[in-house]
Amino acid sequence: GDSVTQTEGLVTLTEGLPVMLNCTYQSTYSPFLFWYVQHLNEAPKLLLKSFTDNKRPEHQGFHATLHKSSSSFHLQKSSAQLSDSALYYCAWGSGSWQLIFGSGTQLTVMP
Amino acid sequence: DPKIIQKPKYLVAVTGSEKILICEQYLGHNAMYWYRQSAKKPLEFMFSYSYQKLMDNQTASSRFQPQSSKKNHLDLQITALKPDDSATYFCASSPRWFSAETLYFGSGTRLTVL
């Protein structure tokens, strides 16, 4: 069935190193894909989404590219900051008009 | 100022009791949702409403009943509470009921069932 998969539950890295969080999807439709970020004890909020006028979506230094050939929408940032520590969700807008969230990746950035 | 208000922020209940979680949004959105977040199932979709009509229900149990008295209100009544219902319940809204829309979340109600 249609789904979105985040393979890493936990990612720990040192400040200044690049970040890549994986997201793959399985869908019979051309999906809408999103990254949401949730900081500790806060509500999830949109980080970026896949369909911004064919431009690569970017926000707060993060970017993601939708690759239909590999069914992926990985989140990347060139240099991690301490404030990037949070829970990141890849989400998929299904053909049934329902936003489905992946299992989430907890990113911890160490000094 | 928060645009989506959820009350209460914390809630403790005993097994078998009934509680109502309140949600009001002041974003002028036409669609509202409930999601549940627990250690077992992060951000699990529960319900979606559009113009006060139930559009989608992914909750297996009838113990969970959404209630929409106004377009910008979507409360969640939970009856016969169980310890497994312990979770943070997030209300969300979007301009339209459509999977391409951005969801805006409230700050959540953390429910603990003893």
PDB file of C-alpha atoms in Angstrom:
ATOM      1  CA  GLY A   1       0.000   0.000   0.000  1.00  0.00           C
ATOM      2  CA  ASP A   2       0.910   3.666  -0.106  1.00  0.00           C
ATOM      3  CA  SER A   3       3.380   4.672   2.604  1.00  0.00           C
ATOM      4  CA  VAL A   4       6.292   6.849   3.622  1.00  0.00           C
ATOM      5  CA  THR A   5       9.399   5.421   5.287  1.00  0.00           C
ATOM      6  CA  GLN A   6      12.076   7.012   7.413  1.00  0.00           C
ATOM      7  CA  THR A   7      14.782   4.455   7.968  1.00  0.00           C
ATOM      8  CA  GLU A   8      16.709   6.187  10.756  1.00  0.00           C
ATOM      9  CA  GLY A   9      15.116   6.527  14.139  1.00  0.00           C
ATOM     10  CA  LEU A  10      18.072   8.331  15.680  1.00  0.00           C
ATOM     11  CA  VAL A  11      20.809  10.410  14.076  1.00  0.00           C
ATOM     12  CA  THR A  12      23.591  11.933  16.155  1.00  0.00           C
ATOM     13  CA  LEU A  13      26.261  14.131  14.662  1.00  0.00           C
ATOM     14  CA  THR A  14      28.677  16.895  15.516  1.00  0.00           C
ATOM     15  CA  GLU A  15      27.964  20.569  14.936  1.00  0.00           C
ATOM     16  CA  GLY A  16      29.210  21.729  11.563  1.00  0.00           C
ATOM     17  CA  LEU A  17      28.877  18.379   9.814  1.00  0.00           C
ATOM     18  CA  PRO A  18      26.379  17.843   6.997  1.00  0.00           C
ATOM     19  CA  VAL A  19      22.932  16.439   7.690  1.00  0.00           C
ATOM     20  CA  MET A  20      20.985  14.005   5.567  1.00  0.00           C
ATOM     21  CA  LEU A  21      17.769  12.423   6.789  1.00  0.00           C
ATOM     22  CA  ASN A  22      16.231   9.789   4.577  1.00  0.00           C
ATOM     23  CA  CYS A  23      12.674   9.619   3.355  1.00  0.00           C
ATOM     24  CA  THR A  24      11.274   7.268   0.737  1.00  0.00           C
ATOM     25  CA  TYR A  25       7.731   6.801  -0.356  1.00  0.00           C
ATOM     26  CA  GLN A  26       5.649   4.187  -2.051  1.00  0.00           C
ATOM     27  CA  SER A  27       2.679   5.500  -3.923  1.00  0.00           C
ATOM     28  CA  THR A  28       0.619   4.850  -6.982  1.00  0.00           C
ATOM     29  CA  TYR A  29       0.043   8.594  -7.243  1.00  0.00           C
ATOM     30  CA  SER A  30       2.394  11.501  -7.721  1.00  0.00           C
ATOM     31  CA  PRO A  31       2.554  12.520  -4.086  1.00  0.00           C
ATOM     32  CA  PHE A  32       2.925  15.760  -2.227  1.00  0.00           C
ATOM     33  CA  LEU A  33       5.811  15.443   0.227  1.00  0.00           C
ATOM     34  CA  PHE A  34       6.639  17.499   3.294  1.00  0.00           C
ATOM     35  CA  TRP A  35       9.172  17.753   6.076  1.00  0.00           C
ATOM     36  CA  TYR A  36       7.861  18.791   9.488  1.00  0.00           C
ATOM     37  CA  VAL A  37      10.070  19.577  12.483  1.00  0.00           C
ATOM     38  CA  GLN A  38       9.141  19.214  16.139  1.00  0.00           C
ATOM     39  CA  HIS A  39      11.352  20.686  18.824  1.00  0.00           C
ATOM     40  CA  LEU A  40      11.135  19.341  22.346  1.00  0.00           C
ATOM     41  CA  ASN A  41       7.773  20.052  23.986  1.00  0.00           C
ATOM     42  CA  GLU A  42       6.561  22.007  20.962  1.00  0.00           C
ATOM     43  CA  ALA A  43       4.063  21.380  18.208  1.00  0.00           C
ATOM     44  CA  PRO A  44       5.190  20.062  14.828  1.00  0.00           C
ATOM     45  CA  LYS A  45       5.563  22.756  12.193  1.00  0.00           C
ATOM     46  CA  LEU A  46       6.237  22.763   8.481  1.00  0.00           C
ATOM     47  CA  LEU A  47       9.877  22.924   7.438  1.00  0.00           C
ATOM     48  CA  LEU A  48       9.466  22.582   3.681  1.00  0.00           C
ATOM     49  CA  LYS A  49       7.382  20.924   0.990  1.00  0.00           C
ATOM     50  CA  SER A  50       8.018  19.373  -2.389  1.00  0.00           C
ATOM     51  CA  PHE A  51       6.008  21.340  -4.862  1.00  0.00           C
ATOM     52  CA  THR A  52       7.140  24.942  -4.730  1.00  0.00           C
ATOM     53  CA  ASP A  53       6.890  25.985  -8.379  1.00  0.00           C
ATOM     54  CA  ASN A  54       9.476  23.427  -9.482  1.00  0.00           C
ATOM     55  CA  LYS A  55      12.132  25.111  -7.351  1.00  0.00           C
ATOM     56  CA  ARG A  56      14.097  23.166  -4.808  1.00  0.00           C
ATOM     57  CA  PRO A  57      12.404  23.954  -1.509  1.00  0.00           C
ATOM     58  CA  GLU A  58      14.673  25.482   1.102  1.00  0.00           C
ATOM     59  CA  HIS A  59      14.135  26.787   4.592  1.00  0.00           C
ATOM     60  CA  GLN A  60      16.475  27.590   7.478  1.00  0.00           C
ATOM     61  CA  GLY A  61      19.354  26.122   5.502  1.00  0.00           C
ATOM     62  CA  PHE A  62      17.556  22.826   4.908  1.00  0.00           C
ATOM     63  CA  HIS A  63      16.647  21.626   1.455  1.00  0.00           C
ATOM     64  CA  ALA A  64      15.122  18.542  -0.090  1.00  0.00           C
ATOM     65  CA  THR A  65      14.737  17.323  -3.642  1.00  0.00           C
ATOM     66  CA  LEU A  66      11.977  15.087  -4.851  1.00  0.00           C
ATOM     67  CA  HIS A  67      13.441  12.260  -6.924  1.00  0.00           C
ATOM     68  CA  LYS A  68      10.637  10.359  -8.573  1.00  0.00           C
ATOM     69  CA  SER A  69      13.042   7.813 -10.048  1.00  0.00           C
ATOM     70  CA  SER A  70      14.125   6.688  -6.587  1.00  0.00           C
ATOM     71  CA  SER A  71      10.900   7.678  -4.772  1.00  0.00           C
ATOM     72  CA  SER A  72      12.857   9.777  -2.325  1.00  0.00           C
ATOM     73  CA  PHE A  73      12.663  13.169  -0.634  1.00  0.00           C
ATOM     74  CA  HIS A  74      15.742  13.261   1.586  1.00  0.00           C
ATOM     75  CA  LEU A  75      16.316  16.262   3.861  1.00  0.00           C
ATOM     76  CA  GLN A  76      19.748  17.853   3.714  1.00  0.00           C
ATOM     77  CA  LYS A  77      21.707  20.663   5.297  1.00  0.00           C
ATOM     78  CA  SER A  78      25.344  21.495   4.654  1.00  0.00           C
ATOM     79  CA  SER A  79      26.267  22.327   8.244  1.00  0.00           C
ATOM     80  CA  ALA A  80      24.372  21.243  11.340  1.00  0.00           C
ATOM     81  CA  GLN A  81      23.712  23.639  14.191  1.00  0.00           C
ATOM     82  CA  LEU A  82      22.937  22.838  17.805  1.00  0.00           C
ATOM     83  CA  SER A  83      19.482  24.357  17.348  1.00  0.00           C
ATOM     84  CA  ASP A  84      18.706  21.779  14.641  1.00  0.00           C
ATOM     85  CA  SER A  85      18.303  19.118  17.318  1.00  0.00           C
ATOM     86  CA  ALA A  86      14.678  18.042  16.973  1.00  0.00           C
ATOM     87  CA  LEU A  87      12.341  15.338  15.723  1.00  0.00           C
ATOM     88  CA  TYR A  88      11.913  15.415  11.950  1.00  0.00           C
ATOM     89  CA  TYR A  89       8.940  13.909  10.192  1.00  0.00           C
ATOM     90  CA  CYS A  90       8.620  13.196   6.516  1.00  0.00           C
ATOM     91  CA  ALA A  91       4.968  13.401   5.537  1.00  0.00           C
ATOM     92  CA  TRP A  92       3.065  12.380   2.467  1.00  0.00           C
ATOM     93  CA  GLY A  93      -0.141  13.765   1.087  1.00  0.00           C
ATOM     94  CA  SER A  94      -1.976  10.728  -0.121  1.00  0.00           C
ATOM     95  CA  GLY A  95      -4.477  10.470  -2.907  1.00  0.00           C
ATOM     96  CA  SER A  96      -7.180  10.147  -0.276  1.00  0.00           C
ATOM     97  CA  TRP A  97      -6.447  13.704   0.838  1.00  0.00           C
ATOM     98  CA  GLN A  98      -4.905  12.620   4.115  1.00  0.00           C
ATOM     99  CA  LEU A  99      -1.478  13.672   5.383  1.00  0.00           C
ATOM    100  CA  ILE A 100       0.421  10.628   6.583  1.00  0.00           C
ATOM    101  CA  PHE A 101       3.519  11.010   8.710  1.00  0.00           C
ATOM    102  CA  GLY A 102       6.530   8.735   8.731  1.00  0.00           C
ATOM    103  CA  SER A 103       7.896   7.304  11.949  1.00  0.00           C
ATOM    104  CA  GLY A 104      10.182  10.275  12.519  1.00  0.00           C
ATOM    105  CA  THR A 105      13.935  10.766  12.904  1.00  0.00           C
ATOM    106  CA  GLN A 106      15.338  12.214  16.110  1.00  0.00           C
ATOM    107  CA  LEU A 107      18.306  14.411  15.204  1.00  0.00           C
ATOM    108  CA  THR A 108      20.757  15.274  17.954  1.00  0.00           C
ATOM    109  CA  VAL A 109      23.562  17.729  17.193  1.00  0.00           C
ATOM    110  CA  MET A 110      26.475  17.637  19.605  1.00  0.00           C
ATOM    111  CA  PRO A 111      28.950  20.473  20.223  1.00  0.00           C
TER     112      PRO A 111
ATOM    113  CA  ASP B   1      -0.507  34.752  20.171  1.00  0.00           C
ATOM    114  CA  PRO B   2      -1.301  31.109  19.526  1.00  0.00           C
ATOM    115  CA  LYS B   3      -3.683  30.708  16.617  1.00  0.00           C
ATOM    116  CA  ILE B   4      -4.750  27.197  17.543  1.00  0.00           C
ATOM    117  CA  ILE B   5      -5.760  26.850  21.168  1.00  0.00           C
ATOM    118  CA  GLN B   6      -5.913  23.464  22.828  1.00  0.00           C
ATOM    119  CA  LYS B   7      -7.201  23.008  26.337  1.00  0.00           C
ATOM    120  CA  PRO B   8      -6.179  21.673  28.738  1.00  0.00           C
ATOM    121  CA  LYS B   9      -2.451  21.417  28.195  1.00  0.00           C
ATOM    122  CA  TYR B  10      -2.167  18.507  30.628  1.00  0.00           C
ATOM    123  CA  LEU B  11      -4.872  16.058  31.629  1.00  0.00           C
ATOM    124  CA  VAL B  12      -4.801  13.163  34.066  1.00  0.00           C
ATOM    125  CA  ALA B  13      -7.695  10.720  34.060  1.00  0.00           C
ATOM    126  CA  VAL B  14      -8.561   7.413  35.654  1.00  0.00           C
ATOM    127  CA  THR B  15      -9.295   4.288  33.677  1.00  0.00           C
ATOM    128  CA  GLY B  16     -12.928   4.112  32.614  1.00  0.00           C
ATOM    129  CA  SER B  17     -13.618   7.830  32.824  1.00  0.00           C
ATOM    130  CA  GLU B  18     -14.532  10.242  30.032  1.00  0.00           C
ATOM    131  CA  LYS B  19     -12.741  13.407  28.970  1.00  0.00           C
ATOM    132  CA  ILE B  20     -13.176  16.126  26.359  1.00  0.00           C
ATOM    133  CA  LEU B  21     -10.208  17.767  24.652  1.00  0.00           C
ATOM    134  CA  ILE B  22     -10.903  21.276  23.371  1.00  0.00           C
ATOM    135  CA  CYS B  23      -9.583  22.809  20.158  1.00  0.00           C
ATOM    136  CA  GLU B  24     -10.270  26.230  18.651  1.00  0.00           C
ATOM    137  CA  GLN B  25      -8.494  27.725  15.651  1.00  0.00           C
ATOM    138  CA  TYR B  26      -8.361  31.390  14.716  1.00  0.00           C
ATOM    139  CA  LEU B  27      -6.641  31.056  11.352  1.00  0.00           C
ATOM    140  CA  GLY B  28      -9.845  31.155   9.327  1.00  0.00           C
ATOM    141  CA  HIS B  29      -9.210  27.627   8.093  1.00  0.00           C
ATOM    142  CA  ASN B  30     -11.929  25.372   6.762  1.00  0.00           C
ATOM    143  CA  ALA B  31     -10.382  22.014   7.644  1.00  0.00           C
ATOM    144  CA  MET B  32      -9.478  20.669  11.060  1.00  0.00           C
ATOM    145  CA  TYR B  33      -7.834  17.463  12.224  1.00  0.00           C
ATOM    146  CA  TRP B  34      -6.873  15.402  15.218  1.00  0.00           C
ATOM    147  CA  TYR B  35      -3.565  13.570  15.454  1.00  0.00           C
ATOM    148  CA  ARG B  36      -2.209  11.463  18.287  1.00  0.00           C
ATOM    149  CA  GLN B  37       1.434  11.111  19.249  1.00  0.00           C
ATOM    150  CA  SER B  38       2.748   8.378  21.499  1.00  0.00           C
ATOM    151  CA  ALA B  39       5.949   6.411  21.879  1.00  0.00           C
ATOM    152  CA  LYS B  40       4.365   3.550  19.912  1.00  0.00           C
ATOM    153  CA  LYS B  41       2.960   5.503  16.949  1.00  0.00           C
ATOM    154  CA  PRO B  42       4.393   8.950  16.314  1.00  0.00           C
ATOM    155  CA  LEU B  43       1.859  11.388  14.790  1.00  0.00           C
ATOM    156  CA  GLU B  44      -0.964   9.064  13.973  1.00  0.00           C
ATOM    157  CA  PHE B  45      -3.849  10.536  11.986  1.00  0.00           C
ATOM    158  CA  MET B  46      -7.242  10.235  13.688  1.00  0.00           C
ATOM    159  CA  PHE B  47      -9.914  12.442  12.059  1.00  0.00           C
ATOM    160  CA  SER B  48     -10.366  15.145   9.480  1.00  0.00           C
ATOM    161  CA  TYR B  49     -13.213  17.633   9.179  1.00  0.00           C
ATOM    162  CA  SER B  50     -14.086  20.062   6.440  1.00  0.00           C
ATOM    163  CA  TYR B  51     -16.751  22.730   6.985  1.00  0.00           C
ATOM    164  CA  GLN B  52     -17.817  20.815  10.120  1.00  0.00           C
ATOM    165  CA  LYS B  53     -18.355  17.586   8.198  1.00  0.00           C
ATOM    166  CA  LEU B  54     -16.417  14.428   9.020  1.00  0.00           C
ATOM    167  CA  MET B  55     -14.292  13.596   5.987  1.00  0.00           C
ATOM    168  CA  ASP B  56     -12.066  10.795   7.203  1.00  0.00           C
ATOM    169  CA  ASN B  57     -11.890   8.603  10.289  1.00  0.00           C
ATOM    170  CA  GLN B  58      -8.883   6.375  10.876  1.00  0.00           C
ATOM    171  CA  THR B  59      -9.671   5.613  14.497  1.00  0.00           C
ATOM    172  CA  ALA B  60     -10.741   2.031  15.009  1.00  0.00           C
ATOM    173  CA  SER B  61     -12.498   2.664  18.288  1.00  0.00           C
ATOM    174  CA  SER B  62     -15.867   4.378  18.668  1.00  0.00           C
ATOM    175  CA  ARG B  63     -14.671   5.608  22.056  1.00  0.00           C
ATOM    176  CA  PHE B  64     -13.165   8.542  20.218  1.00  0.00           C
ATOM    177  CA  GLN B  65     -15.797  11.003  19.021  1.00  0.00           C
ATOM    178  CA  PRO B  66     -14.990  14.381  17.455  1.00  0.00           C
ATOM    179  CA  GLN B  67     -17.493  17.178  17.994  1.00  0.00           C
ATOM    180  CA  SER B  68     -17.711  20.339  15.912  1.00  0.00           C
ATOM    181  CA  SER B  69     -20.108  22.973  17.271  1.00  0.00           C
ATOM    182  CA  LYS B  70     -18.648  25.773  15.125  1.00  0.00           C
ATOM    183  CA  LYS B  71     -16.492  25.862  12.022  1.00  0.00           C
ATOM    184  CA  ASN B  72     -13.423  26.814  14.043  1.00  0.00           C
ATOM    185  CA  HIS B  73     -14.005  24.289  16.845  1.00  0.00           C
ATOM    186  CA  LEU B  74     -13.174  20.609  16.851  1.00  0.00           C
ATOM    187  CA  ASP B  75     -13.315  18.944  20.247  1.00  0.00           C
ATOM    188  CA  LEU B  76     -12.457  15.313  20.923  1.00  0.00           C
ATOM    189  CA  GLN B  77     -14.509  13.284  23.370  1.00  0.00           C
ATOM    190  CA  ILE B  78     -12.891  10.113  24.665  1.00  0.00           C
ATOM    191  CA  THR B  79     -14.984   7.672  26.666  1.00  0.00           C
ATOM    192  CA  ALA B  80     -14.086   4.584  28.708  1.00  0.00           C
ATOM    193  CA  LEU B  81     -10.475   5.727  28.921  1.00  0.00           C
ATOM    194  CA  LYS B  82      -7.708   3.126  28.934  1.00  0.00           C
ATOM    195  CA  PRO B  83      -4.036   3.453  29.890  1.00  0.00           C
ATOM    196  CA  ASP B  84      -3.171   2.854  26.214  1.00  0.00           C
ATOM    197  CA  ASP B  85      -4.943   6.122  25.381  1.00  0.00           C
ATOM    198  CA  SER B  86      -2.124   7.982  27.119  1.00  0.00           C
ATOM    199  CA  ALA B  87      -0.588  10.212  24.471  1.00  0.00           C
ATOM    200  CA  THR B  88      -0.306  13.773  23.320  1.00  0.00           C
ATOM    201  CA  TYR B  89      -3.272  14.741  21.185  1.00  0.00           C
ATOM    202  CA  PHE B  90      -2.651  17.428  18.597  1.00  0.00           C
ATOM    203  CA  CYS B  91      -5.313  19.434  16.891  1.00  0.00           C
ATOM    204  CA  ALA B  92      -4.390  20.859  13.493  1.00  0.00           C
ATOM    205  CA  SER B  93      -5.960  22.918  10.759  1.00  0.00           C
ATOM    206  CA  SER B  94      -5.401  23.798   7.120  1.00  0.00           C
ATOM    207  CA  PRO B  95      -6.962  26.290   4.729  1.00  0.00           C
ATOM    208  CA  ARG B  96      -8.663  23.490   2.799  1.00  0.00           C
ATOM    209  CA  TRP B  97      -9.191  19.784   3.198  1.00  0.00           C
ATOM    210  CA  PHE B  98      -6.562  18.718   0.733  1.00  0.00           C
ATOM    211  CA  SER B  99      -3.388  16.673   1.069  1.00  0.00           C
ATOM    212  CA  ALA B 100      -1.231  19.380  -0.469  1.00  0.00           C
ATOM    213  CA  GLU B 101      -2.063  21.879   2.246  1.00  0.00           C
ATOM    214  CA  THR B 102       0.238  22.816   5.097  1.00  0.00           C
ATOM    215  CA  LEU B 103      -0.993  21.683   8.485  1.00  0.00           C
ATOM    216  CA  TYR B 104      -0.797  24.074  11.414  1.00  0.00           C
ATOM    217  CA  PHE B 105      -0.694  22.360  14.785  1.00  0.00           C
ATOM    218  CA  GLY B 106      -1.819  23.392  18.221  1.00  0.00           C
ATOM    219  CA  SER B 107       0.465  22.880  21.190  1.00  0.00           C
ATOM    220  CA  GLY B 108      -1.240  19.627  22.162  1.00  0.00           C
ATOM    221  CA  THR B 109      -2.987  18.096  25.144  1.00  0.00           C
ATOM    222  CA  ARG B 110      -0.922  15.558  27.026  1.00  0.00           C
ATOM    223  CA  LEU B 111      -3.278  12.912  28.372  1.00  0.00           C
ATOM    224  CA  THR B 112      -2.227  10.450  31.034  1.00  0.00           C
ATOM    225  CA  VAL B 113      -4.618   7.646  31.947  1.00  0.00           C
ATOM    226  CA  LEU B 114      -3.921   5.928  35.259  1.00  0.00           C
TER     227      LEU B 114
END
